[in-house]
Coordinates of C-alpha atoms in Angstrom, one line a residue:
M147 CA 7.8 -64.4 -23.5
P148 CA 10.7 -62.7 -21.4
S149 CA 12.6 -60.3 -23.8
Y150 CA 16.4 -58.8 -23.7
T151 CA 17.7 -56.0 -24.9
V152 CA 21.1 -56.3 -26.1
T153 CA 23.6 -52.9 -26.3
V154 CA 26.6 -54.0 -28.5
A155 CA 30.0 -51.0 -29.2
T156 CA 32.6 -51.8 -31.8
G157 CA 35.5 -50.0 -31.6
S158 CA 36.3 -47.1 -32.9
Q159 CA 40.1 -47.7 -34.1
W160 CA 40.3 -48.9 -37.5
F161 CA 39.0 -51.4 -39.7
A162 CA 36.8 -52.3 -36.3
G163 CA 33.2 -53.1 -37.7
T164 CA 32.5 -55.9 -39.4
D165 CA 29.6 -56.9 -42.1
D166 CA 30.3 -60.9 -41.1
Y167 CA 26.6 -62.2 -39.0
I168 CA 27.2 -61.5 -35.2
Y169 CA 24.9 -64.2 -33.0
L170 CA 24.1 -63.7 -29.8
S171 CA 23.2 -66.5 -26.6
I172 CA 22.2 -66.4 -23.6
V173 CA 23.6 -68.5 -20.7
G174 CA 21.6 -68.6 -17.3
S175 CA 20.9 -70.7 -14.6
A176 CA 18.2 -72.2 -15.7
G177 CA 19.4 -72.9 -19.0
C178 CA 20.8 -71.0 -22.5
S179 CA 18.5 -69.6 -25.8
E180 CA 18.8 -70.0 -28.8
K181 CA 21.7 -68.5 -31.1
H182 CA 20.2 -65.2 -32.3
L183 CA 21.1 -63.4 -35.4
L184 CA 21.1 -60.2 -34.3
D185 CA 20.5 -58.2 -37.2
K186 CA 18.0 -55.1 -37.8
P187 CA 17.0 -54.3 -41.6
F188 CA 18.0 -51.9 -44.1
Y189 CA 21.2 -50.7 -41.5
N190 CA 24.8 -50.7 -41.4
D191 CA 25.0 -53.5 -38.0
F192 CA 28.4 -52.9 -36.1
E193 CA 30.4 -50.2 -37.8
R194 CA 33.2 -48.5 -36.7
G195 CA 33.0 -47.1 -33.0
A196 CA 28.9 -47.7 -33.4
V197 CA 26.7 -48.6 -30.4
D198 CA 24.0 -50.7 -31.9
S199 CA 20.6 -52.5 -29.5
Y200 CA 18.7 -55.2 -30.1
D201 CA 15.2 -57.3 -29.0
V202 CA 16.5 -60.6 -28.4
T203 CA 13.2 -62.5 -27.2
V204 CA 13.7 -66.1 -26.0
D205 CA 10.9 -69.0 -25.2
E206 CA 11.6 -69.7 -21.1
E207 CA 13.5 -68.1 -18.4
L208 CA 16.7 -68.3 -18.7
G209 CA 17.6 -67.4 -14.3
E210 CA 20.7 -65.7 -13.3
I211 CA 22.6 -65.1 -16.2
Q212 CA 26.0 -66.4 -16.4
L213 CA 27.3 -66.1 -19.8
V214 CA 27.3 -64.5 -23.6
K215 CA 27.9 -66.5 -26.7
I216 CA 29.2 -64.3 -29.5
E217 CA 30.0 -65.9 -32.4
K218 CA 30.9 -64.4 -36.4
R219 CA 29.4 -66.3 -39.3
K220 CA 31.6 -65.1 -43.1
Y221 CA 29.3 -62.7 -44.9
W222 CA 31.4 -62.3 -48.3
L223 CA 35.2 -62.6 -46.8
H224 CA 36.8 -62.8 -43.5
D225 CA 36.2 -59.4 -41.8
D226 CA 38.2 -59.2 -38.4
W227 CA 36.0 -57.5 -35.5
Y228 CA 37.0 -55.3 -32.4
L229 CA 33.7 -55.9 -29.9
K230 CA 34.1 -53.2 -26.6
Y231 CA 31.5 -54.5 -24.8
I232 CA 27.4 -55.6 -24.5
T233 CA 25.0 -54.3 -22.4
L234 CA 22.2 -56.9 -21.1
K235 CA 18.8 -55.5 -20.0
T236 CA 17.1 -58.3 -17.5
P237 CA 13.1 -58.6 -18.4
Y238 CA 13.2 -57.3 -14.8
G239 CA 15.0 -54.4 -15.3
D240 CA 18.6 -54.6 -15.2
Y241 CA 21.6 -54.2 -16.4
I242 CA 24.3 -56.6 -16.6
E243 CA 27.5 -55.3 -18.3
F244 CA 30.0 -57.7 -20.1
P245 CA 33.3 -55.9 -21.0
C246 CA 34.5 -57.6 -24.3
Y247 CA 38.1 -55.0 -25.8
R248 CA 39.0 -58.4 -28.2
W249 CA 39.1 -58.6 -31.4
I250 CA 36.8 -62.1 -32.6
T251 CA 38.4 -63.0 -36.3
G252 CA 38.1 -65.2 -38.5
E253 CA 34.4 -68.0 -38.2
G254 CA 35.2 -67.8 -34.1
E255 CA 33.4 -67.6 -30.9
I256 CA 33.8 -65.5 -26.9
V257 CA 32.3 -66.7 -24.5
L258 CA 32.0 -63.4 -21.9
R259 CA 31.2 -62.9 -18.3
D260 CA 29.6 -59.8 -16.7
G261 CA 32.5 -57.7 -15.4
Q262 CA 32.5 -57.6 -11.7
A263 CA 36.4 -59.1 -10.9
K264 CA 36.8 -62.4 -9.3
L265 CA 39.0 -64.4 -7.7
A266 CA 39.1 -68.0 -8.3
R267 CA 38.1 -68.5 -4.7
D268 CA 34.7 -66.3 -5.8
D269 CA 33.5 -68.6 -8.7
Q270 CA 31.9 -71.7 -7.2
L271 CA 29.4 -72.8 -10.0
H272 CA 31.0 -75.0 -12.3
I273 CA 30.6 -73.3 -16.0
L274 CA 31.8 -70.1 -14.7
K275 CA 34.9 -72.9 -13.2
Q276 CA 35.9 -74.5 -16.2
H277 CA 35.6 -70.9 -18.6
R278 CA 38.1 -69.2 -16.1
R279 CA 39.8 -73.0 -16.8
K280 CA 39.4 -73.1 -20.9
E281 CA 40.6 -69.1 -21.7
L282 CA 44.0 -69.3 -19.1
E283 CA 44.5 -73.1 -21.7
T284 CA 43.6 -71.0 -25.3
R285 CA 46.0 -67.9 -23.8
Q286 CA 49.1 -70.4 -22.3
K287 CA 48.7 -72.2 -26.1
Q288 CA 48.8 -68.7 -27.5
Y289 CA 51.2 -66.8 -25.4
R290 CA 54.4 -69.1 -26.1
W291 CA 58.0 -67.4 -24.0
M292 CA 60.5 -67.8 -26.4
E293 CA 64.2 -67.7 -25.7
W294 CA 65.2 -64.5 -28.0
N295 CA 68.6 -64.3 -27.0
P296 CA 70.7 -66.5 -24.4
G297 CA 71.0 -65.0 -20.7
F298 CA 67.7 -62.7 -21.8
P299 CA 64.5 -62.2 -20.2
L300 CA 62.3 -64.6 -22.3
S301 CA 59.7 -62.9 -25.1
I302 CA 57.4 -63.7 -27.2
D303 CA 57.2 -66.8 -29.3
A304 CA 56.7 -65.7 -32.4
K305 CA 58.9 -64.6 -35.4
C306 CA 57.2 -61.2 -36.4
H307 CA 53.9 -58.4 -35.4
K308 CA 51.7 -60.9 -38.1
D309 CA 52.8 -63.8 -36.0
L310 CA 51.5 -62.1 -32.8
P311 CA 47.5 -62.7 -30.7
R312 CA 45.3 -60.6 -32.6
D313 CA 44.3 -58.9 -29.5
I314 CA 48.4 -57.2 -29.0
Q315 CA 48.9 -56.3 -32.3
F316 CA 48.9 -52.8 -33.4
D317 CA 45.8 -51.5 -34.7
S318 CA 48.0 -49.7 -37.8
E319 CA 51.1 -51.0 -38.7
K320 CA 51.5 -47.4 -40.5
G321 CA 52.4 -44.9 -37.6
V322 CA 54.8 -47.8 -35.3
D323 CA 57.0 -48.2 -38.5
F324 CA 57.4 -44.6 -39.0
V325 CA 58.8 -45.0 -35.5
L326 CA 61.1 -47.8 -35.9
N327 CA 61.9 -46.7 -39.2
Y328 CA 65.2 -44.9 -39.4
S329 CA 65.9 -43.3 -42.3
K330 CA 62.0 -42.2 -42.6
A331 CA 62.6 -40.4 -39.7
M332 CA 65.6 -39.2 -40.3
E333 CA 64.1 -37.0 -43.1
N334 CA 61.2 -36.3 -41.4
L335 CA 63.2 -34.7 -39.6
F336 CA 65.2 -32.6 -41.8
I337 CA 68.6 -34.7 -41.0
N338 CA 68.8 -36.6 -44.5
R339 CA 71.1 -34.8 -45.6
F340 CA 72.8 -34.4 -42.6
M341 CA 74.0 -38.5 -42.7
H342 CA 76.8 -38.3 -44.2
M343 CA 78.4 -36.6 -40.7
F344 CA 77.0 -40.0 -38.8
Q345 CA 78.7 -42.3 -41.1
S346 CA 82.5 -40.1 -41.4
S347 CA 83.7 -38.2 -38.5
W348 CA 83.0 -34.1 -38.4
S349 CA 85.3 -31.1 -39.5
D350 CA 83.5 -29.2 -37.2
F351 CA 81.5 -28.5 -34.3
A352 CA 79.3 -26.4 -36.1
D353 CA 78.3 -29.1 -37.6
F354 CA 76.6 -30.8 -34.6
E355 CA 74.1 -27.4 -34.4
K356 CA 72.7 -28.3 -37.8
I357 CA 71.0 -31.7 -36.2
F358 CA 68.4 -29.0 -34.3
V359 CA 67.2 -27.3 -37.2
K360 CA 64.1 -29.2 -37.4
I361 CA 64.2 -29.8 -33.7
S362 CA 63.2 -27.0 -32.1
N363 CA 61.6 -26.6 -28.6
T364 CA 63.4 -24.9 -25.5
I365 CA 65.0 -27.9 -24.2
S366 CA 66.6 -28.4 -27.3
E367 CA 67.4 -24.3 -28.0
R368 CA 69.0 -24.6 -24.4
V369 CA 71.1 -28.0 -24.7
M370 CA 72.6 -26.4 -28.4
N371 CA 72.9 -23.3 -27.2
H372 CA 74.7 -24.9 -23.4
W373 CA 76.2 -28.9 -24.4
Q374 CA 79.6 -27.8 -24.4
E375 CA 79.5 -25.6 -20.6
D376 CA 79.9 -28.6 -17.6
L377 CA 75.9 -26.7 -16.1
M378 CA 74.6 -28.2 -18.9
F379 CA 77.8 -31.3 -18.5
G380 CA 76.4 -32.6 -14.6
Y381 CA 72.9 -31.6 -15.6
Q382 CA 72.2 -34.6 -18.2
F383 CA 73.7 -36.7 -15.3
L384 CA 70.5 -36.2 -12.9
N385 CA 67.5 -34.8 -15.4
G386 CA 68.5 -35.9 -18.5
C387 CA 67.7 -39.2 -20.5
N388 CA 69.6 -41.5 -19.0
P389 CA 69.3 -39.9 -15.3
V390 CA 69.8 -43.5 -13.8
L391 CA 73.8 -43.6 -13.1
I392 CA 74.7 -40.9 -10.5
R393 CA 75.8 -42.2 -7.6
Q394 CA 76.9 -40.9 -4.3
C395 CA 80.9 -41.7 -4.2
K396 CA 81.4 -42.6 -0.5
K397 CA 85.2 -44.0 -1.9
L398 CA 87.4 -43.2 -4.2
P399 CA 88.0 -46.8 -6.2
E400 CA 91.2 -47.4 -7.2
K401 CA 91.5 -47.9 -10.8
L402 CA 90.3 -43.7 -10.6
P403 CA 93.8 -42.8 -8.8
V404 CA 92.2 -38.9 -9.1
T405 CA 94.3 -37.0 -6.0
T406 CA 93.2 -33.2 -4.5
E407 CA 95.8 -31.4 -6.1
M408 CA 94.4 -33.4 -9.6
V409 CA 91.5 -31.4 -9.3
E410 CA 92.2 -28.8 -6.1
C411 CA 90.6 -26.0 -8.8
S412 CA 87.9 -27.3 -8.7
L413 CA 86.7 -27.5 -5.5
E414 CA 85.8 -24.9 -4.4
R415 CA 85.0 -25.5 -0.1
Q416 CA 89.1 -25.2 0.7
L417 CA 88.0 -28.9 1.6
T418 CA 90.8 -32.3 0.0
L419 CA 88.9 -34.6 -2.5
Q420 CA 88.7 -36.8 0.7
E421 CA 86.5 -34.7 2.8
E422 CA 84.4 -34.1 -0.1
I423 CA 83.7 -37.5 -0.2
E424 CA 83.3 -37.5 3.6
Q425 CA 81.3 -34.6 3.1
G426 CA 78.9 -36.0 0.5
N427 CA 80.0 -33.6 -2.1
I428 CA 82.0 -35.8 -4.5
F429 CA 79.1 -38.0 -7.2
I430 CA 80.3 -40.6 -9.6
V431 CA 79.4 -42.1 -12.9
D432 CA 80.6 -45.7 -13.9
F433 CA 80.0 -47.1 -17.4
E434 CA 82.3 -51.0 -16.7
L435 CA 79.5 -52.1 -17.9
L436 CA 80.5 -51.1 -21.8
D437 CA 83.8 -52.4 -21.1
G438 CA 85.2 -55.3 -23.4
I439 CA 81.9 -54.9 -25.4
D440 CA 82.6 -55.6 -29.1
A441 CA 82.3 -51.8 -31.3
N442 CA 80.5 -52.2 -34.2
K443 CA 82.5 -54.0 -37.0
T444 CA 79.8 -54.5 -39.5
D445 CA 81.4 -52.2 -42.2
P446 CA 84.6 -52.8 -42.5
C447 CA 84.8 -49.4 -44.2
T448 CA 84.2 -48.0 -41.2
L449 CA 85.9 -48.0 -37.8
Q450 CA 84.2 -47.6 -34.7
F451 CA 85.0 -47.4 -30.9
L452 CA 83.6 -47.9 -27.6
A453 CA 84.7 -46.1 -24.3
A454 CA 83.9 -47.4 -21.0
P455 CA 85.1 -44.4 -19.1
I456 CA 84.8 -42.5 -14.9
C457 CA 83.1 -39.5 -15.1
L458 CA 83.5 -38.1 -10.9
L459 CA 81.7 -34.4 -10.1
Y460 CA 81.2 -32.6 -7.3
K461 CA 78.4 -30.5 -6.2
N462 CA 79.6 -26.4 -6.6
L463 CA 78.4 -23.9 -3.2
A464 CA 75.7 -23.5 -5.6
N465 CA 74.7 -26.7 -5.3
K466 CA 75.3 -27.7 -8.9
I467 CA 76.7 -30.7 -9.9
V468 CA 79.8 -30.6 -12.8
P469 CA 82.1 -32.7 -13.6
I470 CA 85.6 -33.1 -12.5
A471 CA 87.9 -35.9 -13.3
I472 CA 87.2 -38.6 -16.7
Q473 CA 89.7 -41.2 -17.2
L474 CA 88.0 -42.7 -20.7
N475 CA 88.9 -46.9 -19.8
Q476 CA 88.6 -48.5 -17.1
V477 CA 92.5 -49.8 -16.2
P478 CA 94.7 -46.2 -15.3
G479 CA 98.0 -46.2 -16.8
D480 CA 99.9 -44.0 -19.4
E481 CA 98.1 -44.5 -22.4
N482 CA 94.7 -44.2 -20.2
P483 CA 95.1 -40.5 -18.9
I484 CA 92.9 -38.4 -16.4
F485 CA 91.0 -35.7 -18.2
L486 CA 90.0 -32.6 -16.1
P487 CA 88.8 -29.3 -16.5
S488 CA 91.9 -27.9 -16.2
D489 CA 93.0 -29.3 -19.3
A490 CA 92.5 -27.6 -22.9
K491 CA 89.4 -26.7 -24.0
Y492 CA 89.0 -29.9 -26.1
D493 CA 90.2 -32.0 -24.6
W494 CA 88.0 -31.8 -21.5
L495 CA 85.1 -31.4 -24.6
L496 CA 86.2 -33.9 -26.4
A497 CA 86.3 -36.4 -22.9
K498 CA 83.0 -35.1 -21.8
I499 CA 82.0 -36.5 -25.8
W500 CA 83.2 -39.9 -24.6
V501 CA 81.3 -39.8 -21.7
R502 CA 78.0 -38.5 -23.8
S503 CA 78.6 -41.5 -25.9
S504 CA 79.0 -43.8 -24.0
D505 CA 76.4 -42.7 -22.1
F506 CA 74.1 -42.9 -25.1
H507 CA 75.3 -46.7 -25.6
V508 CA 74.1 -47.4 -21.5
H509 CA 70.9 -45.3 -22.0
Q510 CA 69.4 -46.9 -26.1
T511 CA 70.0 -51.2 -24.7
I512 CA 69.8 -50.9 -20.9
T513 CA 68.1 -48.3 -18.6
H514 CA 65.3 -48.0 -22.3
L515 CA 65.5 -51.3 -23.7
L516 CA 66.6 -53.8 -21.0
R517 CA 65.2 -52.3 -18.1
T518 CA 62.0 -51.3 -19.7
H519 CA 61.0 -52.4 -22.9
L520 CA 61.9 -56.4 -22.8
V521 CA 60.7 -56.4 -18.2
S522 CA 57.3 -55.1 -18.5
E523 CA 56.7 -57.6 -21.9
V524 CA 57.6 -60.0 -19.1
F525 CA 55.4 -58.4 -17.2
G526 CA 53.1 -58.5 -20.4
I527 CA 53.0 -62.5 -21.3
A528 CA 52.0 -63.1 -17.9
M529 CA 49.8 -61.8 -17.4
Y530 CA 48.3 -63.4 -20.3
R531 CA 48.9 -66.7 -19.6
Q532 CA 48.3 -67.0 -16.3
L533 CA 45.2 -64.0 -15.5
P534 CA 41.8 -64.6 -17.0
A535 CA 40.7 -61.4 -18.0
V536 CA 37.9 -62.1 -14.8
H537 CA 40.7 -61.9 -13.0
P538 CA 40.7 -57.8 -10.6
I539 CA 44.6 -57.7 -11.1
F540 CA 44.6 -58.6 -15.1
K541 CA 42.0 -55.4 -15.3
L542 CA 44.3 -53.6 -13.4
L543 CA 47.6 -54.4 -15.2
V544 CA 46.1 -54.9 -19.1
A545 CA 45.7 -51.0 -20.1
H546 CA 49.6 -50.7 -18.7
V547 CA 51.6 -53.6 -20.8
R548 CA 49.1 -52.3 -24.3
F549 CA 51.2 -53.1 -27.1
T550 CA 54.4 -53.0 -24.9
I551 CA 54.9 -57.4 -26.9
A552 CA 53.8 -55.8 -29.9
I553 CA 56.6 -52.9 -29.7
N554 CA 59.9 -54.7 -28.8
T555 CA 58.2 -57.8 -31.2
K556 CA 58.7 -55.3 -34.6
A557 CA 62.1 -53.9 -32.8
R558 CA 63.1 -57.4 -32.9
E559 CA 61.9 -57.4 -36.1
Q560 CA 63.3 -54.1 -37.5
L561 CA 65.7 -52.1 -35.1
I562 CA 67.7 -55.1 -32.9
C563 CA 68.1 -57.9 -35.1
E564 CA 71.3 -59.1 -36.4
Y565 CA 71.7 -56.8 -40.0
G566 CA 68.5 -54.5 -38.0
L567 CA 69.2 -50.8 -37.9
F568 CA 70.9 -51.3 -34.7
D569 CA 73.5 -52.6 -37.1
K570 CA 73.7 -49.8 -39.6
A571 CA 73.4 -46.9 -36.6
N572 CA 74.7 -47.8 -33.1
A573 CA 78.4 -48.7 -32.3
T574 CA 77.8 -51.0 -30.4
G575 CA 75.3 -52.7 -33.2
G576 CA 76.6 -56.2 -34.4
G577 CA 76.5 -57.9 -31.3
G578 CA 77.6 -55.6 -28.9
H579 CA 74.2 -54.3 -27.7
V580 CA 73.7 -57.7 -27.0
Q581 CA 76.5 -58.3 -24.5
M582 CA 75.6 -55.2 -23.0
V583 CA 72.1 -56.6 -22.3
Q584 CA 73.3 -60.3 -21.1
R585 CA 76.2 -58.4 -18.6
A586 CA 73.1 -56.0 -17.3
M587 CA 71.3 -59.3 -16.7
Q588 CA 73.1 -59.9 -13.4
D589 CA 72.0 -56.4 -12.2
L590 CA 68.8 -56.2 -12.8
T591 CA 66.5 -57.4 -9.1
Y592 CA 63.6 -56.3 -7.6
T593 CA 64.8 -54.0 -5.5
S594 CA 65.6 -51.4 -8.6
L595 CA 63.0 -51.4 -9.7
C596 CA 61.1 -50.5 -6.8
F597 CA 62.2 -46.7 -7.3
P598 CA 62.5 -44.7 -3.6
E599 CA 64.8 -48.2 -3.4
A600 CA 66.7 -47.5 -6.2
I601 CA 67.3 -44.1 -5.4
K602 CA 68.2 -44.7 -2.0
A603 CA 70.3 -47.1 -2.9
R604 CA 73.0 -44.6 -5.1
G605 CA 72.5 -42.6 -1.8
M606 CA 71.1 -39.8 -4.2
D607 CA 67.5 -40.1 -1.3
S608 CA 68.7 -36.7 0.2
A609 CA 65.9 -33.5 -1.4
E610 CA 68.4 -31.4 1.4
D611 CA 71.4 -32.2 -0.6
I612 CA 70.7 -32.7 -3.6
P613 CA 68.3 -29.9 -4.6
Y614 CA 68.1 -30.4 -8.5
Y615 CA 67.3 -33.9 -9.1
F616 CA 63.7 -33.7 -10.7
Y617 CA 63.6 -37.2 -11.8
R618 CA 64.2 -37.7 -8.1
D619 CA 61.5 -35.4 -6.8
D620 CA 59.1 -36.5 -9.3
G621 CA 59.3 -40.0 -9.5
L622 CA 59.0 -40.6 -5.7
L623 CA 55.2 -38.3 -6.2
V624 CA 54.3 -40.2 -9.5
W625 CA 55.6 -43.9 -7.1
E626 CA 53.8 -42.6 -3.6
A627 CA 50.2 -41.7 -6.1
I628 CA 50.1 -45.5 -7.6
M629 CA 50.9 -47.1 -4.6
K630 CA 48.5 -45.9 -2.9
F631 CA 45.7 -46.4 -6.5
T632 CA 47.3 -50.3 -5.4
A633 CA 46.6 -50.4 -1.8
E634 CA 43.0 -49.5 -2.5
V635 CA 42.5 -51.9 -5.1
V636 CA 44.2 -54.7 -3.2
S637 CA 41.9 -53.9 -0.4
I638 CA 39.0 -54.5 -2.4
Y639 CA 39.5 -57.4 -3.3
Y640 CA 42.2 -58.8 -0.5
E641 CA 40.1 -59.0 3.0
N642 CA 43.5 -60.1 4.4
D643 CA 46.8 -61.5 3.6
Q644 CA 45.4 -64.9 3.4
V645 CA 43.5 -64.1 0.3
V646 CA 46.4 -62.5 -1.2
E647 CA 48.1 -66.6 -0.2
E648 CA 45.9 -68.6 -2.2
D649 CA 45.3 -67.2 -5.0
Q650 CA 46.5 -69.5 -7.4
E651 CA 46.6 -68.0 -10.4
L652 CA 48.1 -64.8 -8.7
Q653 CA 51.3 -66.5 -7.4
D654 CA 51.7 -67.9 -10.7
F655 CA 51.3 -64.8 -12.5
V656 CA 54.2 -64.0 -10.3
K657 CA 56.2 -67.7 -10.3
D658 CA 56.1 -66.9 -13.9
V659 CA 58.0 -63.5 -14.6
Y660 CA 61.0 -65.5 -12.0
V661 CA 61.1 -68.2 -13.6
Y662 CA 61.2 -67.3 -17.1
G663 CA 61.2 -63.3 -17.2
M664 CA 64.5 -63.6 -14.6
R665 CA 65.2 -66.7 -15.6
G666 CA 64.5 -68.0 -12.1
R667 CA 68.2 -66.4 -10.5
K668 CA 67.7 -66.1 -7.3
T669 CA 70.2 -63.0 -6.9
S670 CA 67.5 -61.4 -9.0
G671 CA 65.6 -60.9 -5.7
F672 CA 62.5 -60.7 -8.0
P673 CA 58.8 -63.3 -5.7
K674 CA 58.6 -66.5 -6.4
S675 CA 55.6 -66.0 -4.2
I676 CA 53.4 -63.0 -2.8
K677 CA 51.8 -63.5 0.8
T678 CA 50.7 -60.1 2.3
R679 CA 48.9 -57.1 0.9
E680 CA 51.4 -55.0 1.3
K681 CA 53.3 -56.8 -0.8
L682 CA 51.2 -57.0 -3.4
S683 CA 50.7 -53.3 -3.5
E684 CA 54.1 -52.7 -3.9
Y685 CA 54.8 -55.3 -6.9
L686 CA 51.9 -54.3 -8.9
S687 CA 53.7 -50.7 -7.6
V688 CA 56.1 -51.7 -9.7
V689 CA 55.2 -53.5 -13.1
I690 CA 52.8 -49.8 -13.7
F691 CA 55.4 -47.8 -13.1
T692 CA 58.2 -49.2 -15.3
A693 CA 55.6 -49.5 -17.6
S694 CA 54.3 -45.2 -16.9
A695 CA 56.9 -43.7 -15.3
Q696 CA 60.1 -45.2 -16.3
H697 CA 60.0 -45.3 -19.4
A698 CA 58.6 -41.8 -19.1
A699 CA 61.7 -40.4 -18.3
V700 CA 63.6 -42.3 -20.7
N701 CA 61.9 -41.6 -23.6
F702 CA 58.0 -40.3 -24.8
G703 CA 54.3 -41.7 -25.2
Q704 CA 50.7 -40.9 -25.9
L705 CA 48.5 -42.2 -23.7
F706 CA 48.3 -40.9 -20.2
L707 CA 48.6 -42.4 -16.0
G708 CA 45.6 -42.9 -14.7
M709 CA 43.8 -43.2 -17.8
Y710 CA 41.8 -46.3 -18.4
P711 CA 39.4 -45.7 -21.7
E712 CA 39.1 -49.5 -21.4
E713 CA 36.3 -50.5 -19.4
H714 CA 37.0 -53.6 -17.1
F715 CA 36.1 -52.9 -14.2
I716 CA 32.1 -52.0 -13.6
E717 CA 32.8 -51.9 -10.0
K718 CA 31.8 -48.8 -7.6
P719 CA 34.8 -48.8 -4.7
V720 CA 37.2 -49.8 -7.7
K721 CA 36.1 -46.3 -10.3
E722 CA 36.1 -44.2 -7.2
A723 CA 39.7 -45.1 -6.3
M724 CA 40.3 -44.5 -9.7
V725 CA 38.5 -40.8 -9.7
R726 CA 41.1 -40.4 -6.5
F727 CA 44.0 -41.9 -8.5
R728 CA 43.5 -38.9 -11.2
K729 CA 43.3 -36.6 -8.8
N730 CA 46.6 -37.8 -6.6
L731 CA 48.2 -36.9 -10.3
D732 CA 46.6 -33.9 -11.5
T733 CA 47.8 -32.2 -7.5
I734 CA 51.1 -34.2 -8.6
V735 CA 50.9 -32.1 -12.5
S736 CA 50.1 -28.9 -10.7
V737 CA 53.3 -29.2 -8.3
I738 CA 55.6 -29.8 -11.0
A739 CA 53.9 -27.0 -13.1
E740 CA 54.2 -24.6 -10.2
R741 CA 58.4 -25.0 -9.7
N742 CA 58.7 -25.5 -13.8
K743 CA 57.7 -21.4 -13.6
N744 CA 60.6 -19.2 -14.9
K745 CA 62.8 -22.3 -15.2
K746 CA 65.2 -21.5 -18.1
L747 CA 65.3 -25.6 -18.2
P748 CA 62.4 -27.5 -16.8
Y749 CA 61.6 -31.1 -16.0
Y750 CA 58.2 -32.2 -16.9
Y751 CA 59.0 -35.7 -17.9
L752 CA 57.4 -37.0 -15.0
S753 CA 54.8 -34.8 -15.1
P754 CA 51.9 -36.9 -15.2
D755 CA 49.8 -35.9 -17.7
R756 CA 53.2 -36.6 -20.7
I757 CA 53.6 -40.5 -18.3
P758 CA 52.3 -43.2 -20.9
N759 CA 49.8 -46.0 -19.9
S760 CA 52.9 -48.5 -21.0
V761 CA 55.7 -49.1 -23.3
A762 CA 54.1 -48.9 -26.8
I763 CA 56.9 -46.2 -28.5

């Protein structure tokens, strides 16, 4: 009788193992085997991190293997199990891999296909077509769209983390709770004793330095020592945590009536302000988005305020960016003066502090929350709803949406909800942050997520004219590496543009993003369909770059770009493409490390060894 060797790998995360009974059935072109209990005498099967092998003998030839069925039945109490993969050695010595990387909960059953990526057109057998269809039908019931707030991108239909499908929940809530619980974070940073500073006026600038006592590294120490200086202020717009707002000023807006006489002490080339603008030496950051946003009123004992400043900056003879004029609100007038470096020291410093405060609000709510977290969640939900696990695009993207839906659900549960931590800690809490996202959705476009186009649209693309914009330089290197990688993967599975256009599952994925994520807004520029391999490579690069590099530039992470510990792909050409991708990323790491040598303020946020694969924090 034919005998198969079945190898079963259990996940290594907490509580991945199980004591439940595990049964296996093998489905082939000539028939289906009986259920076989996978059990070895006097042995603790399916322990966390274990790789167990079993001999399974069947009564008759099964023919070409098509599926394996795994069934879990309760032993004592329901015991969830994380199955990484199954490998089948046939009687003829062939090995067939069945990736899983999923939780089996309750008394459940899952049906696995072999790991070879297939488009729908490649499945000719009814049993495989049926498996593909049933998987998507099940997922679409689990991954439902929901409007959390009017005007927001739609999100997952889950009120709290435990309502999520088990496969996308965090492995352990303890780590994420530490990140999301503001008071715990403050306590661990030894800042609790200074909380009164954030709830009342500071009496001295020295108070600010106290928050750095336990945050000690090269960057924080340099910022602490130089934060009041104009050079540091300008540098942060280029390479700080929000380097996406500064743009080249082509024409001075009428709402900012700055004259040459006002700023001539800052202009080093003996040119008029207009001539400096024409030569490309003037830059602007406009916080118009904040104009009219309601300040936090959740605590009647604490008055909070918001500004909507406009900041004019200048590239000096050393090619460094420095501020030369600040107006704190949008409408000019006697009650809204323009502050200048020639003003009294603390007048100028306070004007810069207001700008930095506004920058913080836009960074946290728009650059970080909307343009990385919420956008990546849209890609993730659409992927789970429209792409089966056997689809090559699912296999490519799944690592880049890992835990994104979970972290966003926790944020809606604890951070940005009514009476959440945002309301307690931020001047835009109490509804202002919601108004900001609703406004910013009008500017959320597909091209603004294409890194090179976004840089060019702000007039910041010339490395010769703007030499110290490391966010741009490193980001372009990473973008090009991702584009090259996605183009390779696309070429493996789509031999021409027609195959792309006829892939209905892919088109449904793209349409889901447009209809639900972008709310069907034509002005978003998001495609409703994709018709060429080139456009597909670009689209996939947008998904991956947004979830990895862009999020890294404005935050931080743990699992790094180019690492794919879950082996969803088994094909040699894709694995070779992954190796080349990692080599390209390693080269970028070396280039950035060499540039950062001896720099007093190194920029490494977009070094690939520091870029997380997904938005997971």
